Coordinates of C-alpha atoms and ligand atoms in Angstrom, one line a residue:
K4 CA 66.4 -107.3 84.4
Q5 CA 62.8 -106.2 84.6
A6 CA 59.7 -107.2 86.6
K7 CA 56.3 -107.9 85.2
M8 CA 53.1 -107.7 86.8
I9 CA 49.8 -108.8 85.4
V10 CA 46.3 -107.8 86.9
D11 CA 42.9 -108.6 85.6
K12 CA 39.7 -107.2 87.1
D13 CA 38.1 -110.6 87.1
F14 CA 40.9 -112.3 89.0
Q15 CA 40.0 -111.1 92.6
V16 CA 41.5 -112.0 96.1
G17 CA 38.8 -110.2 97.8
E18 CA 37.1 -106.9 99.1
V19 CA 39.3 -104.8 101.2
D20 CA 37.8 -104.3 104.7
P21 CA 38.7 -100.7 105.4
R22 CA 39.5 -101.9 109.0
I23 CA 42.9 -103.3 107.8
Y24 CA 43.9 -99.6 108.1
G25 CA 43.3 -99.5 111.8
S26 CA 45.8 -98.4 114.4
F27 CA 46.3 -98.7 118.2
I28 CA 46.6 -96.5 121.3
E29 CA 47.8 -98.2 124.4
H30 CA 48.3 -96.5 127.9
L31 CA 52.1 -96.8 127.3
G32 CA 54.7 -94.1 127.1
R33 CA 53.4 -90.8 125.6
A34 CA 50.8 -92.3 123.5
V35 CA 48.0 -90.9 125.5
Y36 CA 49.7 -88.3 127.7
G37 CA 51.6 -86.0 125.7
G38 CA 50.3 -87.8 122.5
I39 CA 46.4 -87.6 121.9
Y40 CA 45.8 -85.8 125.3
E41 CA 47.6 -82.9 126.6
P42 CA 45.4 -80.4 128.4
D43 CA 48.1 -77.8 128.7
H44 CA 49.1 -77.9 125.1
P45 CA 48.4 -74.7 123.1
Q46 CA 46.4 -76.7 120.5
A47 CA 44.4 -78.7 123.0
D48 CA 40.7 -78.5 122.7
E49 CA 38.2 -78.2 125.6
Q50 CA 38.7 -81.9 126.5
G51 CA 42.4 -81.7 126.4
F52 CA 42.7 -83.5 123.0
R53 CA 45.6 -82.2 120.8
T54 CA 44.0 -80.9 117.7
D55 CA 47.3 -80.9 115.9
V56 CA 47.5 -84.6 116.6
L57 CA 43.8 -85.1 115.6
E58 CA 44.5 -83.6 112.2
L59 CA 47.4 -85.9 111.6
V60 CA 45.3 -88.9 112.6
K61 CA 42.4 -87.6 110.3
G62 CA 45.0 -87.6 107.5
L63 CA 45.5 -91.2 107.8
D64 CA 41.7 -91.9 107.7
V65 CA 42.0 -94.6 110.4
P66 CA 38.7 -96.6 110.7
I67 CA 39.4 -98.3 114.0
V68 CA 41.7 -98.0 117.0
R69 CA 42.6 -100.6 119.4
Y70 CA 42.5 -99.6 123.1
P71 CA 43.7 -99.8 125.9
G72 CA 46.4 -102.2 125.3
G73 CA 48.5 -104.1 124.6
N74 CA 50.3 -105.6 127.6
F75 CA 48.8 -102.6 129.7
V76 CA 45.4 -104.2 129.4
S77 CA 46.3 -107.4 131.3
G78 CA 46.8 -105.5 134.6
Y79 CA 44.1 -102.7 134.1
N80 CA 41.0 -102.2 136.0
W81 CA 38.8 -100.3 133.5
E82 CA 36.6 -98.8 136.3
D83 CA 39.8 -96.8 137.4
G84 CA 39.4 -94.8 134.1
V85 CA 35.7 -93.6 134.5
G86 CA 33.8 -91.3 136.8
P87 CA 35.0 -87.8 138.1
I88 CA 38.6 -87.3 137.3
A89 CA 39.4 -85.9 140.7
E90 CA 38.4 -89.3 142.3
R91 CA 40.4 -91.6 139.9
K92 CA 43.3 -93.5 141.5
K93 CA 46.8 -93.4 140.4
R94 CA 48.1 -97.0 140.0
L95 CA 51.4 -98.9 139.4
E96 CA 51.4 -100.2 136.2
L97 CA 53.4 -103.4 135.9
A98 CA 53.6 -104.1 132.2
W99 CA 55.7 -101.1 131.5
R100 CA 56.7 -100.2 135.1
T101 CA 55.1 -96.6 135.1
V102 CA 52.5 -94.8 137.1
E103 CA 49.1 -94.6 135.5
P104 CA 47.5 -91.4 136.4
N105 CA 44.0 -92.6 135.0
L106 CA 43.1 -89.0 133.9
F107 CA 42.1 -90.5 130.5
G108 CA 39.8 -93.7 130.3
L109 CA 37.0 -95.3 128.3
N110 CA 34.6 -92.3 127.9
E111 CA 37.4 -89.9 127.0
F112 CA 38.6 -92.5 124.5
M113 CA 35.1 -92.7 123.0
D114 CA 35.0 -88.9 122.7
W115 CA 38.3 -88.8 121.1
C116 CA 37.2 -91.5 118.6
R117 CA 34.2 -89.5 117.5
K118 CA 36.5 -86.5 117.1
A119 CA 39.0 -88.7 114.9
N120 CA 36.3 -90.1 112.9
T121 CA 37.2 -93.5 114.0
Q122 CA 35.7 -96.6 115.8
A123 CA 37.0 -98.4 119.0
M124 CA 38.5 -102.0 119.2
M125 CA 38.2 -102.4 122.9
A126 CA 40.3 -105.0 124.7
V127 CA 39.3 -106.8 128.0
N128 CA 41.7 -107.7 130.8
L129 CA 42.1 -111.5 130.8
G130 CA 45.5 -111.4 132.7
T131 CA 44.5 -110.5 136.2
R132 CA 40.8 -110.6 135.5
G133 CA 38.0 -112.5 133.8
P134 CA 34.5 -113.0 132.6
D135 CA 32.8 -111.1 135.4
Q136 CA 34.7 -107.7 134.8
A137 CA 34.5 -108.2 130.9
R138 CA 30.6 -108.5 131.0
E139 CA 30.5 -105.5 133.3
L140 CA 32.4 -103.4 130.9
V141 CA 30.2 -104.5 128.0
E142 CA 27.2 -103.4 130.2
Y143 CA 28.7 -100.2 131.0
A144 CA 29.6 -99.4 127.6
N145 CA 26.9 -100.9 125.4
H146 CA 23.7 -101.4 127.4
P147 CA 21.2 -98.5 126.9
S148 CA 20.1 -98.1 130.6
G149 CA 18.3 -99.5 133.5
S150 CA 21.0 -101.6 135.0
Y151 CA 23.8 -100.7 137.6
W152 CA 26.7 -100.4 135.1
S153 CA 24.6 -98.7 132.3
D154 CA 23.1 -96.4 134.8
L155 CA 26.6 -95.5 136.1
R156 CA 27.7 -94.5 132.6
I157 CA 24.8 -92.3 132.4
A158 CA 25.5 -90.8 135.8
H159 CA 29.2 -90.1 134.3
G160 CA 27.4 -88.0 131.6
Y161 CA 27.1 -90.5 128.8
K162 CA 23.4 -90.9 128.2
E163 CA 23.9 -92.6 124.9
A164 CA 25.5 -96.1 125.0
H165 CA 28.9 -96.3 123.2
G166 CA 27.9 -99.1 121.0
I167 CA 31.4 -100.6 120.7
K168 CA 31.2 -103.4 118.3
T169 CA 34.6 -105.1 118.2
W170 CA 36.3 -106.5 121.3
C171 CA 39.6 -108.4 122.0
L172 CA 39.6 -111.2 124.6
G173 CA 42.9 -110.2 126.3
N174 CA 46.2 -109.6 124.7
E175 CA 49.3 -111.8 123.8
M176 CA 48.2 -114.5 126.5
D177 CA 50.8 -116.8 125.2
G178 CA 53.7 -114.7 126.1
P179 CA 55.6 -115.1 129.4
W180 CA 55.9 -111.3 129.6
Q181 CA 52.2 -110.9 129.8
I182 CA 50.6 -110.3 133.2
G183 CA 48.8 -113.4 133.8
S184 CA 49.9 -115.3 130.8
K185 CA 48.3 -118.7 130.2
T186 CA 48.7 -122.0 128.4
A187 CA 46.6 -122.4 125.3
A188 CA 44.1 -124.6 127.1
E189 CA 43.8 -122.2 130.0
Y190 CA 43.4 -119.3 127.8
G191 CA 41.0 -121.1 125.5
R192 CA 38.6 -122.0 128.4
I193 CA 38.7 -118.4 129.9
A194 CA 38.2 -116.9 126.7
C195 CA 35.4 -119.1 125.8
E196 CA 33.5 -118.4 129.0
T197 CA 34.3 -114.7 128.7
A198 CA 32.9 -114.5 125.1
K199 CA 29.7 -116.2 126.2
V200 CA 28.9 -113.7 128.9
M201 CA 30.0 -110.7 126.9
K202 CA 27.7 -111.8 124.1
W203 CA 24.8 -112.4 126.3
V204 CA 25.1 -108.8 127.5
D205 CA 25.4 -107.5 123.9
P206 CA 24.7 -110.2 121.1
T207 CA 25.6 -107.6 118.4
I208 CA 29.5 -107.6 119.4
E209 CA 32.1 -109.3 117.7
L210 CA 35.0 -110.9 119.2
V211 CA 38.8 -111.5 118.6
A212 CA 40.5 -114.5 120.3
C213 CA 44.3 -114.1 121.0
G214 CA 46.5 -115.8 118.6
S215 CA 50.1 -116.2 118.9
S216 CA 52.5 -113.2 119.6
G217 CA 54.6 -114.0 116.6
L218 CA 55.6 -116.6 114.2
N219 CA 58.5 -117.7 116.3
M220 CA 56.7 -118.6 119.5
T221 CA 57.4 -121.9 120.3
T222 CA 53.9 -122.7 120.9
F223 CA 52.7 -121.5 117.3
P224 CA 50.6 -122.8 115.7
E225 CA 49.4 -125.3 118.2
W226 CA 48.2 -122.4 120.2
E227 CA 45.7 -121.2 117.5
A228 CA 44.4 -124.8 117.2
T229 CA 43.8 -125.3 120.9
V230 CA 42.4 -121.8 121.5
L231 CA 40.1 -122.1 118.4
E232 CA 39.2 -125.7 119.7
H233 CA 37.7 -123.8 122.7
T234 CA 36.4 -120.7 121.2
Y235 CA 35.2 -121.4 117.6
D236 CA 31.7 -121.2 118.4
H237 CA 32.0 -117.8 120.1
V238 CA 34.4 -115.8 118.2
E239 CA 34.8 -114.2 114.8
Y240 CA 38.6 -113.5 114.6
I241 CA 41.9 -114.8 115.7
S242 CA 44.7 -112.2 116.2
L243 CA 48.4 -112.0 115.0
H244 CA 51.1 -109.8 116.0
T245 CA 54.5 -109.1 114.3
Y246 CA 57.3 -106.7 114.6
Y247 CA 60.4 -106.4 112.5
G248 CA 63.9 -104.8 113.2
N249 CA 67.2 -104.3 111.4
K250 CA 69.6 -104.8 114.4
T251 CA 72.4 -106.3 112.4
N252 CA 72.1 -103.3 109.8
D253 CA 71.4 -105.8 106.9
A254 CA 69.0 -103.9 104.9
G255 CA 68.4 -106.6 102.1
N256 CA 67.4 -109.2 104.9
F257 CA 65.3 -106.4 106.6
L258 CA 63.2 -105.8 103.5
A259 CA 62.6 -109.4 103.1
Q260 CA 61.1 -109.8 106.4
S261 CA 57.5 -109.3 105.2
M262 CA 57.8 -112.7 103.6
G263 CA 57.5 -113.9 107.4
M264 CA 54.3 -112.1 107.5
D265 CA 53.0 -113.9 104.5
K266 CA 53.8 -117.2 105.8
F267 CA 52.3 -116.3 109.4
I268 CA 49.0 -115.3 107.6
H269 CA 49.1 -118.4 105.5
T270 CA 49.5 -120.6 108.5
V271 CA 46.9 -119.1 110.7
I272 CA 44.4 -119.4 107.8
S273 CA 45.3 -123.1 107.5
T274 CA 45.0 -123.6 111.2
A275 CA 41.6 -121.8 111.5
D276 CA 40.3 -123.7 108.5
Y277 CA 41.6 -127.1 110.1
I278 CA 39.4 -126.3 113.2
Q279 CA 36.5 -125.3 111.0
A280 CA 36.7 -128.7 109.4
K281 CA 37.0 -130.5 112.6
K282 CA 34.1 -128.8 113.9
R283 CA 32.1 -129.3 110.7
G284 CA 31.4 -125.7 111.1
K285 CA 30.1 -123.3 108.5
K286 CA 31.8 -120.1 110.0
K287 CA 35.2 -119.0 108.7
I288 CA 37.4 -117.4 111.3
H289 CA 38.9 -114.2 109.9
L290 CA 42.1 -112.7 110.9
S291 CA 42.9 -109.5 112.9
F292 CA 46.5 -108.6 112.5
D293 CA 46.1 -106.4 115.4
E294 CA 49.7 -105.4 116.0
W295 CA 52.2 -105.0 113.3
N296 CA 55.1 -102.6 112.6
V297 CA 58.7 -102.1 112.7
W298 CA 60.1 -101.9 116.3
Y299 CA 63.7 -102.1 117.4
H300 CA 65.2 -98.6 117.6
S301 CA 64.2 -98.0 121.0
H302 CA 64.8 -101.2 122.7
E303 CA 68.3 -100.0 124.1
A304 CA 66.8 -96.7 125.4
D305 CA 63.8 -98.6 127.0
R306 CA 66.0 -100.9 128.9
K307 CA 67.7 -98.0 130.7
M308 CA 64.3 -96.3 131.5
E309 CA 63.7 -95.4 135.1
P310 CA 60.8 -97.0 136.5
W311 CA 57.6 -95.4 138.0
L312 CA 57.4 -92.3 136.0
V313 CA 54.2 -90.9 134.4
A314 CA 54.2 -91.1 130.7
P315 CA 57.9 -91.4 130.1
P316 CA 59.2 -91.6 126.4
Q317 CA 59.0 -95.3 126.0
L318 CA 59.1 -97.2 122.6
E319 CA 59.9 -93.9 120.8
D320 CA 61.3 -95.3 117.5
V321 CA 62.5 -92.7 115.2
Y322 CA 61.8 -94.4 111.8
N323 CA 63.9 -94.0 108.7
H324 CA 63.5 -94.7 105.0
E325 CA 64.2 -98.2 105.1
D326 CA 61.5 -98.7 108.0
A327 CA 58.9 -96.9 105.6
L328 CA 59.8 -99.6 102.8
V329 CA 59.3 -102.4 105.3
V330 CA 56.0 -101.0 106.3
G331 CA 55.0 -100.7 102.6
C332 CA 55.9 -104.4 102.3
M333 CA 53.7 -105.2 105.3
L334 CA 50.8 -103.3 104.1
I335 CA 51.0 -105.2 100.7
A336 CA 51.2 -108.7 102.7
L337 CA 47.9 -107.7 104.4
L338 CA 46.3 -106.7 101.1
K339 CA 47.4 -109.9 99.4
R340 CA 45.1 -111.8 101.8
A341 CA 42.3 -109.3 102.0
D342 CA 40.0 -112.3 101.7
R343 CA 40.8 -113.3 105.2
V344 CA 42.6 -110.4 107.0
K345 CA 39.7 -108.2 108.0
M346 CA 41.3 -106.1 110.5
A347 CA 44.7 -104.9 111.2
C348 CA 46.3 -102.4 113.5
M349 CA 49.6 -100.6 112.9
A350 CA 51.1 -100.6 116.4
Q351 CA 50.8 -97.9 117.4
L352 CA 49.5 -94.3 116.3
V353 CA 51.2 -91.6 118.4
N354 CA 54.7 -91.4 119.9
V355 CA 54.9 -95.2 120.9
I356 CA 56.3 -96.9 117.7
A357 CA 54.2 -94.6 115.7
P358 CA 53.5 -92.8 112.4
I359 CA 52.9 -89.6 114.5
M360 CA 55.5 -88.1 116.8
T361 CA 54.9 -85.1 119.2
A362 CA 56.9 -83.0 121.5
N363 CA 55.3 -82.3 124.9
G364 CA 53.9 -78.6 124.7
S365 CA 55.3 -78.2 121.0
A366 CA 55.1 -79.7 117.5
A367 CA 53.7 -82.8 116.1
W368 CA 55.0 -84.4 112.8
K369 CA 55.0 -87.3 110.4
Q370 CA 57.4 -90.0 110.7
T371 CA 58.7 -91.8 107.5
I372 CA 56.1 -94.8 108.1
Y373 CA 53.3 -92.3 108.1
Y374 CA 53.3 -92.2 104.4
P375 CA 52.9 -95.7 103.1
Y376 CA 50.2 -96.1 105.8
M377 CA 48.3 -92.9 104.6
H378 CA 48.7 -94.0 100.8
A379 CA 47.4 -97.5 101.4
S380 CA 44.5 -96.2 103.6
I381 CA 43.5 -93.5 101.2
F382 CA 44.0 -95.4 97.9
G383 CA 43.7 -98.9 99.0
R384 CA 39.9 -99.3 99.2
G385 CA 38.1 -101.5 96.8
T386 CA 38.9 -105.1 95.5
V387 CA 42.3 -106.6 95.6
L388 CA 43.4 -108.3 92.4
V389 CA 45.4 -111.3 92.2
P390 CA 49.0 -110.1 91.7
L391 CA 50.7 -112.3 89.1
I392 CA 54.2 -111.3 89.5
K393 CA 57.5 -112.2 87.7
S394 CA 60.5 -110.6 89.2
P395 CA 64.2 -110.9 89.6
K396 CA 65.1 -112.2 93.0
Y397 CA 67.9 -112.3 95.6
D398 CA 68.8 -114.3 98.6
A399 CA 68.9 -112.9 102.0
K400 CA 70.2 -114.1 105.3
D401 CA 66.6 -115.3 106.5
Y402 CA 64.9 -115.8 103.1
T403 CA 65.8 -117.1 99.7
D404 CA 64.3 -116.2 96.3
V405 CA 63.2 -112.7 97.7
P406 CA 61.4 -110.9 94.8
Y407 CA 62.9 -107.4 94.3
L408 CA 59.4 -106.5 93.4
E409 CA 56.7 -106.6 96.1
A410 CA 53.4 -105.5 94.8
V411 CA 49.6 -105.6 94.9
A412 CA 46.7 -103.8 93.0
V413 CA 43.5 -102.6 94.2
H414 CA 40.5 -102.0 91.9
N415 CA 38.1 -99.2 93.2
E416 CA 35.1 -99.6 91.0
A417 CA 33.2 -96.9 92.4
L418 CA 35.9 -94.5 91.2
S419 CA 37.0 -96.6 88.2
E420 CA 40.5 -96.4 89.4
V421 CA 43.2 -99.0 89.8
T422 CA 46.0 -98.4 92.3
V423 CA 49.3 -100.3 92.3
F424 CA 51.4 -100.3 95.4
A425 CA 54.9 -101.6 94.7
V426 CA 58.2 -101.6 96.6
N427 CA 61.5 -102.0 94.8
R428 CA 63.7 -103.9 97.3
H429 CA 66.7 -103.3 95.2
L430 CA 69.1 -101.1 97.2
T431 CA 71.2 -99.9 94.4
A432 CA 69.3 -100.2 91.0
A433 CA 66.0 -99.0 89.6
L434 CA 63.6 -101.9 88.8
P435 CA 61.9 -101.6 85.3
L436 CA 58.2 -102.7 85.5
E437 CA 55.9 -103.6 82.9
L438 CA 52.3 -103.7 84.0
D439 CA 49.8 -105.6 82.1
L440 CA 46.3 -104.4 83.0
R441 CA 44.6 -106.4 80.2
S442 CA 40.9 -106.5 81.0
F443 CA 40.9 -102.7 81.9
G444 CA 41.3 -101.5 78.5
A445 CA 42.8 -97.9 77.8
C446 CA 44.0 -96.3 81.0
R447 CA 45.8 -93.1 81.9
V448 CA 48.2 -92.6 84.7
I449 CA 46.6 -90.3 87.4
E450 CA 49.7 -90.0 89.3
H451 CA 52.9 -92.1 90.2
I452 CA 53.7 -91.1 93.9
V453 CA 57.2 -92.1 95.0
L454 CA 58.9 -92.3 98.4
E455 CA 62.7 -92.4 97.8
H456 CA 65.8 -91.4 99.7
D457 CA 69.4 -91.7 98.8
D458 CA 70.1 -92.4 102.4
L459 CA 68.2 -95.5 103.9
K460 CA 68.8 -94.1 107.4
A461 CA 67.3 -90.7 106.7
A462 CA 64.6 -89.9 109.3
N463 CA 62.0 -87.1 110.0
T464 CA 62.6 -85.2 113.3
M465 CA 61.0 -82.2 114.9
S466 CA 63.7 -79.9 113.4
D467 CA 63.7 -81.6 110.1
P468 CA 60.2 -83.1 109.6
D469 CA 60.4 -83.3 105.9
Q470 CA 63.6 -85.2 105.3
V471 CA 61.7 -88.1 103.9
K472 CA 58.5 -87.3 102.1
P473 CA 56.8 -88.6 98.9
H474 CA 56.8 -86.7 95.6
T475 CA 54.5 -87.3 92.5
G476 CA 57.3 -87.3 90.0
G477 CA 57.3 -91.0 89.3
N478 CA 57.8 -92.1 85.7
A479 CA 54.9 -94.6 85.1
E480 CA 53.4 -94.2 81.6
V481 CA 51.1 -95.7 79.2
T482 CA 52.9 -97.0 76.1
D483 CA 51.5 -97.1 72.6
S484 CA 50.7 -100.9 73.2
G485 CA 48.6 -100.0 76.1
Q486 CA 50.9 -101.4 78.6
V487 CA 52.0 -99.3 81.8
Q488 CA 55.8 -99.0 82.3
A489 CA 57.7 -97.5 85.0
A490 CA 61.3 -97.6 86.4
L491 CA 60.8 -98.1 90.1
A492 CA 63.6 -96.1 91.8
K493 CA 66.1 -98.1 93.9
A494 CA 64.8 -98.6 97.6
S495 CA 61.5 -97.0 96.8
W496 CA 57.8 -97.2 97.7
N497 CA 55.5 -96.5 94.8
V498 CA 51.7 -95.7 94.4
I499 CA 50.8 -95.9 90.7
R500 CA 47.2 -94.6 90.4
L501 CA 45.4 -95.4 87.0
K502 CA 42.1 -94.6 85.5
Ligands
AHR605 O1 52.8 -102.5 121.0 C1 53.6 -102.7 122.0 C2 53.5 -104.0 122.8 O2 53.9 -105.0 121.9 C3 52.1 -104.4 123.1 O3 51.8 -103.8 124.3 C4 52.1 -105.8 123.2 O4 50.9 -106.4 123.0 C5 53.1 -106.2 122.2 O5 54.1 -107.1 122.7

């Protein structure tokens, strides 16, 4: 059986906002300490940033990085992370039950962002704190000078304001695990009041309200409706978070999980539009999918983790080939709604459920999921085209009619290139694909990149970092009739680049 995909340059979903290729650094495990920052590492620069990690981050071309949490932010006093390092306080960190040494904070993060060619997406604490500390943080970070907090930043050695544009109003406030979690109405009110004062300090910023922590939260989607009732006039985005896992070792079902992401996105858009209609508003609320990934491998080890350590190895999922395929499907899900999903953050970036792993004092390497993320970020810029797909299907435990072909195409007009991202979910057979590019005229295949492996559980480790890596030997070709044909290898991620 074969799959068919039609794309036409005039049938457009929307422009890709590059910020959908964002990521996330939380003060959690070894993301900061031992990840991006390790002063004693042989490859650390003068500020203690690991340059080997910076190179791997730059390879992903990450446009925005969310910081400092995550659950961490709901108990964080941002002032603990600024000023002379010798005077900074060590704190018990209740979200992950560790000790936070505060050797790295806002200013170090902003310096690191500059070196990584990225922007910050800053989260404020709406768990234990509220509008007052949030407006002070905006004043410290963004106000030029002449006020207490902006002058303090200057005294700390940062004459120029950081100009942080994007801010998250708390994190996962619907979750009982969250420090200071709230009902939708409680959160909606505090988010509204916080948004007002933050924007009064700096009217150029844009704000993300917390949506649900997952599609399966019992308060979803009423949470979104209530929160937006309170915040519609003051925010630009609503957040979504989702993680998938394969605990039952059912690969077919695991690969189908991205269909839940489609549904989640669709429902949040509908809810946001309902509130817009109710408010008689002109503004469309966009989506920030600011936590997404596969996360389950490390759950057991984390349950046994001793508390109150500094930067222990938490959430260190070692990703395998099937995880990379799910990540590919998730990237496609984000692209398919490029009209409304304007930001997204793979959670996270280094060591903690991350595409990049490090050993303290030693090497840094690419996990399997690094590759689809890198391909999408590098080649997935331009306009997303409506993917008209006919594919054979299968039934899985959680979803029926799962198409073997998951795919989307991005047209980069500036380079006159079209890139098709495609996953073959079939675990045992290649999937013949016929690609009809109608309005594009004569095309040639620049390259067909494939990520495939006979063993779905194959992973990259420090001693074997290249177990799973892409090759450019895919068989996509243009036929005499001008159609593009390929046989997508079983269980594979494909990037077909055409010009
Ligand atoms: O990314 C790991 C954690 O997942 C984040 O801290 C939290 O927001 C989510 O539950």
